[in-house]
């Protein structure tokens, strides 16, 4: 089992790479190939677009690679997502792809292209409090398809999709907008003010494409900055309100978020 | 000439109201009717949705009112914009509507409904450094259709539309998405990181609806917070880059922004 790690947005911290390699070595039965591009740096990004795209495409086309694991979030995968999903080599179709947060741009583009994507922990999550559990969960899913790694509310055979709310908002109306028809949509976010959560919920639930989803469940909305004045509502009430306004069923809470407890959401559980 | 001021998002500061009333009184020939709703407060907003909507609709339906001037931005007009533009009373059609920033949600919805909207200074701008000039410019436009108030690059007879970039991003794909076909699109923003400007530009230029515009001009992108690491590009380079990627003509800079110099952009100059 060979897992390639690439960084389509920001640079992977070397100590995170070392820690994840140590966990994989202790586990055994898995070869972790951390692409040198993960440590490249060009302003905000882990190398220029062309370098990030080339590393990703190289691993997608490599027949010896069983899974492509996104190193971390940040910002930037949207800049290469459409190109990464174009003219796919056959070898790209037999792999799993795992990530979340900014990597949601790639999840959306790759899911549209028929690839097997999942929303879940990334390599740099090892640096979080309790991060080893997140890495173990990711490997359990990638290597063993462990059911215990899955978000517990997923329904076998039903389509589910999970996104960072702000990333989903940035996908609405683009060429890589996800096809949410009939899917359970799970959203999460981090470090966004309540007024921004409210605005993003206005936006995504106002989209005809999003309204085709079966329901919305809310993952964790963490590290919400203070609102001045006090907003007058909290994240769950905001999500419930916009679901009600747009006639989308609210399905309750989901066990995903920017933390070590973040569970795995394969976009098409029936195919796994 | 009677101008009604309503606050569809956040509460108007009383000192701003007094200062604007003083400017209007010195000017003469204009009656400023600051609706009491401007001073209401409900968490983040100038009163609950129903109160803000009622005040706006009341002024839209009032035959004695010649113009509706939005008190300020902040956040919240999106929550009432679609309802405000529905089943319009005839009196709403003979008025001008002026505002920007968060009020862009109303500009979009009202323009779609055939009302005469313009992007330009709001009452609370009086509190800015040099703010009296902004108020004078707004009144010059509303009362006298003064050409000197207009953004100097506008082409008579050509359609132009101006939006806060983040607001436009939140409009893409919704029922009140602006019809940009053939229009010159002017964008501005405030207090957004470069990575957020980049992400918003990815989003709006990735929209088929936005790609129908004739060109994009960039107003001021002000108070950009520091990026860590240094982003590697500046706002103008970001806007130019996404215009090039999406085959939208970049038309240069525009004299609009979150400041006292903010010029007026009527969405349909030919009709004025």
Coordinates of C-alpha atoms in Angstrom, one line a residue:
Chain A
X1 CA 0.0 0.0 0.0
X2 CA 1.6 3.2 -1.2
X3 CA 0.3 6.6 -0.1
X4 CA 1.6 9.7 -1.9
X5 CA 1.5 13.0 0.0
X6 CA 1.4 16.2 -2.1
X7 CA 0.7 19.8 -1.0
X8 CA -1.7 21.6 -3.4
X9 CA -2.0 24.7 -1.3
X10 CA 0.5 25.6 1.5
X11 CA 3.9 24.2 2.6
X12 CA 3.9 21.1 4.9
X13 CA 5.8 21.7 8.2
X14 CA 8.9 19.4 8.2
X15 CA 8.1 18.3 11.8
X16 CA 4.7 17.2 10.7
X17 CA 6.2 15.2 7.9
X18 CA 8.6 13.5 10.3
X19 CA 5.8 12.7 12.8
X20 CA 3.5 11.2 10.2
X21 CA 6.4 9.1 8.8
X22 CA 7.1 7.8 12.3
X23 CA 3.5 6.8 12.8
X24 CA 3.3 5.0 9.4
X25 CA 6.6 3.2 10.1
X26 CA 5.3 2.0 13.5
X27 CA 2.2 0.8 11.8
X28 CA 3.8 -1.1 9.0
X29 CA 2.2 -2.3 5.8
X30 CA 2.1 1.2 4.4
X31 CA 4.7 3.1 2.4
X32 CA 4.4 6.9 2.8
X33 CA 5.9 8.8 -0.2
X34 CA 6.0 12.5 0.9
X35 CA 6.7 14.4 -2.4
X36 CA 9.5 17.0 -2.1
X37 CA 7.0 19.5 -3.5
X38 CA 5.4 19.5 0.0
X39 CA 8.4 21.5 1.3
X40 CA 8.5 24.0 -1.6
X41 CA 7.6 27.6 -0.9
X42 CA 6.5 30.5 -3.1
X43 CA 4.9 33.3 -1.2
X44 CA 1.7 31.9 0.3
X45 CA 2.0 28.6 -1.5
X46 CA 3.9 25.4 -1.5
X47 CA 5.6 26.3 -4.8
X48 CA 4.1 28.1 -7.9
X49 CA 0.9 26.7 -9.4
X50 CA 2.8 24.8 -12.1
X51 CA 4.9 23.0 -9.5
X52 CA 2.0 22.1 -7.3
X53 CA 0.0 20.9 -10.2
X54 CA 2.9 18.9 -11.6
X55 CA 3.5 17.1 -8.3
X56 CA -0.2 16.3 -8.0
X57 CA -0.5 15.1 -11.6
X58 CA 2.7 13.0 -11.3
X59 CA 1.2 11.1 -8.3
X60 CA -2.2 10.7 -9.9
X61 CA -0.5 9.1 -12.9
X62 CA 1.8 6.8 -10.9
X63 CA 0.4 3.3 -11.1
X64 CA 2.4 2.3 -8.0
X65 CA 0.5 4.9 -5.9
X66 CA -2.7 3.6 -4.2
X67 CA -3.8 6.8 -2.6
X68 CA -3.1 10.6 -2.8
X69 CA -3.2 12.3 0.6
X70 CA -3.3 16.0 0.7
X71 CA -0.6 17.4 3.1
X72 CA -2.6 20.2 4.6
X73 CA -5.1 23.1 3.9
X74 CA -4.4 26.8 4.0
X75 CA -5.3 28.3 0.6
X76 CA -4.5 27.6 -3.0
X77 CA -5.8 24.3 -4.3
X78 CA -8.6 26.1 -6.1
X79 CA -5.9 27.6 -8.4
X80 CA -5.0 24.2 -9.8
X81 CA -8.2 22.1 -9.2
X82 CA -9.8 22.5 -12.6
X83 CA -6.5 21.6 -14.5
X84 CA -5.8 18.7 -12.1
X85 CA -9.1 17.1 -13.0
X86 CA -8.7 17.5 -16.8
X87 CA -7.7 14.6 -19.2
X88 CA -7.2 12.1 -16.4
X89 CA -4.7 9.3 -16.8
X90 CA -6.3 5.9 -16.2
X91 CA -4.1 5.3 -13.2
X92 CA -5.8 8.3 -11.5
X93 CA -9.1 6.4 -11.4
X94 CA -8.0 3.5 -9.2
X95 CA -6.9 5.6 -6.3
X96 CA -8.4 7.2 -3.2
X97 CA -8.0 10.9 -2.5
X98 CA -8.2 12.3 1.1
X99 CA -8.3 15.8 2.5
X100 CA -10.5 18.6 3.7
X101 CA -10.6 22.4 4.3
X102 CA -9.0 24.1 1.3
X103 CA -8.5 20.7 -0.3
X104 CA -12.3 20.7 -0.8
X105 CA -11.7 22.4 -4.1
X106 CA -10.0 19.2 -5.2
X107 CA -12.6 17.0 -3.7
X108 CA -15.2 18.8 -5.7
X109 CA -13.3 18.7 -9.0
X110 CA -12.2 15.1 -8.6
X111 CA -15.7 13.9 -7.5
X112 CA -17.2 15.5 -10.6
X113 CA -14.5 13.7 -12.7
X114 CA -15.6 10.4 -11.1
X115 CA -12.6 9.8 -8.8
X116 CA -13.0 8.3 -5.3
X117 CA -12.6 11.2 -2.8
X118 CA -13.1 11.4 0.9
X119 CA -13.2 14.3 3.4
X120 CA -10.9 13.6 6.3
X121 CA -7.7 14.3 8.2
X122 CA -4.5 15.4 6.5
X123 CA -0.8 14.9 7.3
X124 CA -0.4 18.3 9.1
X125 CA -3.2 17.4 11.5
X126 CA -0.5 15.5 13.4
X127 CA 0.5 18.8 14.9
X128 CA -2.9 19.3 16.5
X129 CA -3.6 18.4 20.1
X130 CA -4.2 14.6 20.0
X131 CA -3.2 14.7 16.3
X132 CA -1.9 11.1 16.2
X133 CA -5.4 9.8 16.4
X134 CA -6.3 11.8 13.3
X135 CA -3.4 10.4 11.4
X136 CA -4.2 6.8 12.6
X137 CA -7.8 7.3 11.5
X138 CA -6.7 8.6 8.0
X139 CA -4.4 5.6 7.6
X140 CA -7.1 3.2 8.9
X141 CA -9.3 4.5 6.1
X142 CA -6.8 4.6 3.3
X143 CA -5.1 1.2 4.1
X144 CA -7.9 -0.9 5.6
X145 CA -11.2 0.9 4.7
X146 CA -11.8 0.8 8.5
X147 CA -15.5 1.4 9.2
X148 CA -14.6 2.9 12.6
X149 CA -12.9 5.8 10.7
X150 CA -16.2 6.9 9.2
X151 CA -18.4 9.7 10.3
X152 CA -20.9 7.7 12.4
X153 CA -24.1 9.2 10.9
X154 CA -23.3 8.2 7.3
X155 CA -25.9 5.9 5.7
X156 CA -24.4 3.0 3.7
X157 CA -25.3 3.2 0.1
X158 CA -26.3 6.9 0.4
X159 CA -24.3 9.6 -1.2
X160 CA -22.7 12.1 1.3
X161 CA -20.4 15.1 0.6
X162 CA -18.5 17.2 3.2
X163 CA -17.1 20.6 2.7
X164 CA -15.7 23.6 4.5
X165 CA -18.5 26.0 4.3
X166 CA -16.4 28.9 3.0
X167 CA -14.8 26.6 0.4
X168 CA -18.3 25.4 -0.7
X169 CA -19.4 29.1 -0.9
X170 CA -16.4 29.7 -3.2
X171 CA -17.4 26.7 -5.4
X172 CA -21.0 27.8 -6.1
X173 CA -21.5 28.7 -9.7
X174 CA -18.0 27.7 -10.9
X175 CA -17.1 24.9 -13.3
X176 CA -16.1 22.7 -10.4
X177 CA -19.3 23.2 -8.4
X178 CA -20.1 19.9 -6.7
X179 CA -23.2 17.9 -7.9
X180 CA -25.1 17.7 -4.6
X181 CA -28.2 16.1 -6.1
X182 CA -29.7 13.8 -3.5
X183 CA -26.6 13.9 -1.3
X184 CA -26.3 14.5 2.4
X185 CA -24.3 17.6 2.7
X186 CA -22.0 18.1 5.7
X187 CA -20.4 21.4 6.4
X188 CA -17.8 22.7 8.9
X189 CA -15.8 25.8 9.3
X190 CA -13.1 27.5 11.3
X191 CA -12.2 31.0 12.4
X192 CA -15.1 32.7 10.6
X193 CA -17.2 35.3 12.4
X194 CA -20.9 34.5 12.9
X195 CA -21.8 37.2 10.3
X196 CA -19.6 35.4 7.8
X197 CA -21.2 32.1 8.6
X198 CA -24.6 33.7 8.2
X199 CA -23.5 35.2 4.9
X200 CA -22.0 31.9 3.6
X201 CA -25.2 30.1 4.6
X202 CA -27.3 32.7 2.8
X203 CA -25.1 32.1 -0.2
X204 CA -24.9 28.3 -0.3
X205 CA -28.6 27.7 0.6
X206 CA -29.5 30.4 -2.0
X207 CA -28.0 28.3 -4.7
X208 CA -30.3 26.1 -6.8
X209 CA -27.4 23.5 -7.0
X210 CA -27.1 23.3 -3.3
X211 CA -30.9 23.1 -2.8
X212 CA -30.8 19.8 -4.7
X213 CA -29.1 18.1 -1.7
X214 CA -31.1 15.7 0.5
X215 CA -30.2 17.4 3.8
X216 CA -27.5 19.4 5.6
X217 CA -25.7 18.3 8.7
X218 CA -23.4 20.6 10.6
X219 CA -19.9 19.6 11.7
X220 CA -18.0 21.8 14.1
X221 CA -17.7 25.5 13.6
X222 CA -14.6 26.2 15.7
X223 CA -12.5 29.2 16.8
X224 CA -15.3 31.7 15.9
X225 CA -13.9 35.2 16.5
X226 CA -15.9 37.5 18.8
X227 CA -18.5 39.6 17.0
X228 CA -19.0 43.3 17.9
X229 CA -21.8 43.7 18.8
X230 CA -22.8 40.2 19.9
X231 CA -24.3 38.6 16.8
X232 CA -27.5 37.5 18.5
X233 CA -27.5 33.9 17.2
X234 CA -25.0 31.0 17.3
X235 CA -23.7 28.8 14.5
X236 CA -26.2 26.0 14.9
X237 CA -29.1 28.4 15.0
X238 CA -27.7 30.1 11.9
X239 CA -27.4 26.9 10.0
X240 CA -30.9 25.8 11.1
X241 CA -32.4 29.1 10.1
X242 CA -31.0 29.1 6.6
X243 CA -32.0 25.4 6.1
X244 CA -35.6 26.4 7.1
X245 CA -35.6 29.4 4.9
X246 CA -34.5 27.4 1.9
X247 CA -36.6 24.3 2.5
X248 CA -33.5 22.1 3.0
X249 CA -33.9 19.4 5.7
X250 CA -31.5 20.0 8.7
X251 CA -30.1 16.6 9.6
X252 CA -28.4 17.4 12.9
X253 CA -24.8 17.5 13.9
X254 CA -21.8 15.7 12.2
X255 CA -18.5 14.5 13.7
X256 CA -16.2 16.5 11.4
X257 CA -14.2 19.7 11.8
X258 CA -10.8 21.3 12.1
X259 CA -9.6 19.1 14.9
X260 CA -8.2 15.7 15.8
X261 CA -11.6 14.1 16.1
X262 CA -12.4 14.8 12.4
X263 CA -14.0 11.6 11.0
X264 CA -13.9 10.4 7.4
X265 CA -16.6 11.1 4.9
X266 CA -16.2 9.2 1.6
X267 CA -18.3 11.0 -1.0
X268 CA -19.6 7.7 -2.4
X269 CA -19.7 5.1 0.3
X270 CA -21.5 2.7 -1.9
X271 CA -18.5 2.5 -4.2
X272 CA -16.0 1.8 -1.4
Chain B
X1 CA -36.8 66.6 -3.0
X2 CA -37.3 64.1 -0.2
X3 CA -34.6 61.5 0.6
X4 CA -35.5 58.7 3.0
X5 CA -32.7 57.0 5.0
X6 CA -33.2 53.4 6.1
X7 CA -30.7 50.9 7.6
X8 CA -31.2 47.5 6.0
X9 CA -28.1 46.0 7.8
X10 CA -26.6 47.7 10.9
X11 CA -27.5 50.6 13.2
X12 CA -26.7 54.1 12.1
X13 CA -24.6 56.1 14.6
X14 CA -26.6 59.0 16.0
X15 CA -23.7 61.4 15.5
X16 CA -23.6 60.4 11.8
X17 CA -27.3 61.1 11.5
X18 CA -26.9 64.6 13.1
X19 CA -23.9 65.5 10.9
X20 CA -25.7 64.4 7.7
X21 CA -28.8 66.3 8.7
X22 CA -26.7 69.4 9.3
X23 CA -25.1 69.2 5.9
X24 CA -28.5 68.7 4.2
X25 CA -29.9 71.7 6.1
X26 CA -27.1 74.0 5.1
X27 CA -27.5 72.9 1.5
X28 CA -31.3 73.5 1.4
X29 CA -33.7 72.2 -1.2
X30 CA -33.6 68.7 0.2
X31 CA -35.6 67.1 3.0
X32 CA -33.8 64.3 4.7
X33 CA -36.2 61.8 6.4
X34 CA -34.1 59.5 8.6
X35 CA -36.3 56.6 9.5
X36 CA -36.4 55.8 13.3
X37 CA -35.6 52.2 12.3
X38 CA -32.0 53.4 11.5
X39 CA -31.4 53.5 15.3
X40 CA -33.0 50.2 16.2
X41 CA -30.8 47.4 17.4
X42 CA -31.1 43.7 17.5
X43 CA -27.8 41.9 18.0
X44 CA -25.7 42.6 14.9
X45 CA -28.6 44.3 13.1
X46 CA -30.6 47.5 13.0
X47 CA -33.6 45.7 14.2
X48 CA -34.9 42.2 13.3
X49 CA -35.3 41.3 9.6
X50 CA -39.0 42.1 9.7
X51 CA -38.5 45.6 11.1
X52 CA -35.7 46.4 8.6
X53 CA -37.8 45.1 5.7
X54 CA -40.9 47.0 6.8
X55 CA -39.0 50.3 7.1
X56 CA -37.5 49.8 3.6
X57 CA -40.8 48.7 2.0
X58 CA -42.6 51.7 3.7
X59 CA -40.2 54.2 2.1
X60 CA -40.2 52.4 -1.2
X61 CA -44.1 52.7 -1.3
X62 CA -44.1 56.3 -0.2
X63 CA -45.0 58.5 -3.1
X64 CA -43.6 61.6 -1.4
X65 CA -40.1 60.0 -1.3
X66 CA -37.8 60.7 -4.2
X67 CA -34.9 58.6 -3.2
X68 CA -34.0 55.8 -0.7
X69 CA -30.5 56.2 0.7
X70 CA -29.0 53.3 2.6
X71 CA -27.7 54.5 6.0
X72 CA -24.6 52.3 6.1
X73 CA -23.1 48.9 5.4
X74 CA -22.0 46.2 7.8
X75 CA -23.8 43.0 7.3
X76 CA -27.5 42.0 6.9
X77 CA -29.2 43.4 3.8
X78 CA -28.9 40.0 2.1
X79 CA -31.4 38.7 4.7
X80 CA -34.2 40.9 3.3
X81 CA -33.1 41.7 -0.3
X82 CA -35.2 39.1 -2.1
X83 CA -38.3 40.0 -0.2
X84 CA -37.7 43.7 -0.6
X85 CA -37.7 43.4 -4.4
X86 CA -40.8 41.3 -4.6
X87 CA -44.3 42.6 -5.6
X88 CA -43.1 46.1 -6.0
X89 CA -45.5 49.0 -5.4
X90 CA -45.6 51.4 -8.4
X91 CA -44.1 54.2 -6.2
X92 CA -40.9 52.2 -5.8
X93 CA -40.2 52.5 -9.6
X94 CA -39.8 56.3 -9.7
X95 CA -37.1 56.5 -7.1
X96 CA -33.4 56.3 -6.9
X97 CA -31.6 54.0 -4.5
X98 CA -28.0 54.7 -3.3
X99 CA -25.6 52.7 -1.3
X100 CA -22.6 50.3 -1.5
X101 CA -20.7 47.6 0.5
X102 CA -23.3 45.3 2.2
X103 CA -26.1 47.3 0.5
X104 CA -24.8 45.7 -2.8
X105 CA -27.2 42.8 -2.1
X106 CA -30.1 45.4 -2.5
X107 CA -28.5 47.0 -5.5
X108 CA -28.4 43.6 -7.2
X109 CA -31.9 42.6 -6.2
X110 CA -33.4 46.0 -7.1
X111 CA -31.5 46.3 -10.4
X112 CA -32.9 42.9 -11.4
X113 CA -36.3 44.2 -10.6
X114 CA -35.8 47.2 -12.8
X115 CA -35.3 49.9 -10.2
X116 CA -32.8 52.7 -10.6
X117 CA -29.8 51.9 -8.3
X118 CA -26.4 53.5 -7.9
X119 CA -23.3 52.4 -6.0
X120 CA -22.0 55.3 -3.9
X121 CA -21.6 57.0 -0.5
X122 CA -23.9 56.3 2.4
X123 CA -24.9 58.4 5.4
X124 CA -22.5 57.0 7.9
X125 CA -19.6 57.8 5.6
X126 CA -19.8 61.3 7.1
X127 CA -17.7 59.9 10.0
X128 CA -14.8 59.1 7.7
X129 CA -11.9 61.4 7.3
X130 CA -13.1 64.0 4.8
X131 CA -16.5 62.5 5.0
X132 CA -18.5 65.7 4.3
X133 CA -17.2 65.5 0.7
X134 CA -18.8 62.0 0.4
X135 CA -22.1 63.2 1.7
X136 CA -22.1 66.3 -0.5
X137 CA -21.3 64.0 -3.5
X138 CA -24.2 61.7 -2.6
X139 CA -26.6 64.6 -2.3
X140 CA -25.3 66.2 -5.5
X141 CA -26.1 62.9 -7.3
X142 CA -29.5 62.3 -5.6
X143 CA -30.7 65.9 -5.9
X144 CA -29.1 67.3 -9.0
X145 CA -27.9 64.3 -11.0
X146 CA -24.5 66.1 -10.9
X147 CA -22.1 64.7 -13.4
X148 CA -19.1 65.6 -11.2
X149 CA -20.3 63.0 -8.7
X150 CA -19.9 60.2 -11.2
X151 CA -17.0 57.8 -11.4
X152 CA -14.9 59.5 -14.1
X153 CA -14.3 56.4 -16.3
X154 CA -18.0 55.7 -16.9
X155 CA -19.1 55.7 -20.5
X156 CA -22.4 57.5 -21.1
X157 CA -25.0 55.0 -22.4
X158 CA -23.0 52.0 -21.3
X159 CA -24.2 49.8 -18.5
X160 CA -21.9 49.7 -15.5
X161 CA -22.3 47.9 -12.2
X162 CA -20.2 48.2 -9.0
X163 CA -20.0 45.8 -6.1
X164 CA -18.0 45.0 -3.1
X165 CA -16.0 41.9 -4.3
X166 CA -17.0 39.8 -1.2
X167 CA -20.7 40.8 -1.6
X168 CA -20.6 39.9 -5.3
X169 CA -19.0 36.5 -4.4
X170 CA -21.9 35.9 -2.1
X171 CA -24.4 36.8 -4.8
X172 CA -23.1 34.3 -7.4
X173 CA -25.6 31.5 -8.1
X174 CA -28.4 33.0 -6.0
X175 CA -31.8 34.2 -7.1
X176 CA -30.6 37.8 -6.8
X177 CA -27.4 37.3 -8.8
X178 CA -26.8 40.4 -10.9
X179 CA -27.2 40.3 -14.6
X180 CA -23.8 41.5 -15.7
X181 CA -24.3 40.8 -19.4
X182 CA -22.3 43.4 -21.4
X183 CA -21.8 45.6 -18.3
X184 CA -18.6 47.1 -17.1
X185 CA -18.1 45.6 -13.7
X186 CA -16.3 47.6 -11.0
X187 CA -15.2 45.9 -7.8
X188 CA -13.8 47.1 -4.5
X189 CA -13.2 45.6 -1.1
X190 CA -12.0 46.4 2.4
X191 CA -10.2 44.5 5.2
X192 CA -9.9 41.2 3.3
X193 CA -6.6 39.3 3.2
X194 CA -4.9 38.9 -0.2
X195 CA -5.6 35.1 -0.1
X196 CA -9.3 36.0 0.4
X197 CA -9.2 38.5 -2.5
X198 CA -7.6 35.8 -4.6
X199 CA -10.2 33.3 -3.6
X200 CA -13.1 35.7 -4.3
X201 CA -11.6 36.5 -7.7
X202 CA -11.3 32.8 -8.4
X203 CA -14.9 32.5 -7.5
X204 CA -16.5 35.4 -9.3
X205 CA -14.4 35.0 -12.5
X206 CA -15.2 31.3 -12.5
X207 CA -18.9 32.1 -12.7
X208 CA -20.4 31.9 -16.2
X209 CA -22.7 34.8 -15.2
X210 CA -19.8 37.1 -14.3
X211 CA -17.9 36.1 -17.5
X212 CA -20.7 37.7 -19.5
X213 CA -19.5 41.2 -18.3
X214 CA -17.7 43.4 -20.8
X215 CA -14.8 44.1 -18.5
X216 CA -13.6 44.5 -14.9
X217 CA -12.2 47.6 -13.4
X218 CA -10.7 47.6 -9.9
X219 CA -11.6 50.2 -7.3
X220 CA -9.7 50.5 -4.1
X221 CA -8.8 47.4 -2.0
X222 CA -8.1 49.0 1.3
X223 CA -7.0 48.0 4.8
X224 CA -5.7 44.7 3.6
X225 CA -4.5 42.7 6.7
X226 CA -0.9 41.4 6.7
X227 CA -0.6 37.9 5.2
X228 CA 1.6 35.3 6.9
X229 CA 3.7 34.4 4.9
X230 CA 3.9 37.4 2.5
X231 CA 1.3 36.5 -0.2
X232 CA 3.6 37.1 -3.1
X233 CA 1.3 39.3 -5.2
X234 CA -0.8 42.4 -4.6
X235 CA -4.5 43.2 -5.1
X236 CA -4.1 44.6 -8.6
X237 CA -1.9 41.7 -9.8
X238 CA -4.4 39.3 -8.3
X239 CA -7.3 41.0 -10.2
X240 CA -5.4 41.2 -13.4
X241 CA -4.3 37.5 -13.1
X242 CA -7.9 36.2 -12.7
X243 CA -9.2 38.4 -15.5
X244 CA -6.5 37.0 -17.8
X245 CA -7.3 33.4 -16.7
X246 CA -11.0 33.9 -17.4
X247 CA -10.7 35.9 -20.6
X248 CA -12.3 38.9 -19.0
X249 CA -10.9 42.3 -20.2
X250 CA -9.2 44.2 -17.4
X251 CA -10.2 47.8 -17.8
X252 CA -7.9 49.5 -15.3
X253 CA -8.6 51.2 -12.0
X254 CA -11.8 52.9 -10.8
X255 CA -12.4 55.7 -8.3
X256 CA -14.6 53.8 -5.9
X257 CA -13.9 52.3 -2.5
X258 CA -14.5 52.4 1.3
X259 CA -13.4 56.0 1.7
X260 CA -14.6 59.6 1.3
X261 CA -13.4 59.7 -2.3
X262 CA -15.9 57.0 -3.3
X263 CA -17.6 58.2 -6.6
X264 CA -21.1 57.3 -7.8
X265 CA -21.8 54.5 -10.2
X266 CA -25.4 54.4 -11.5
X267 CA -26.1 50.9 -12.8
X268 CA -27.8 52.3 -15.9
X269 CA -26.4 55.7 -16.7
X270 CA -28.5 55.8 -20.0
X271 CA -31.7 55.9 -18.0
X272 CA -30.7 58.7 -15.7

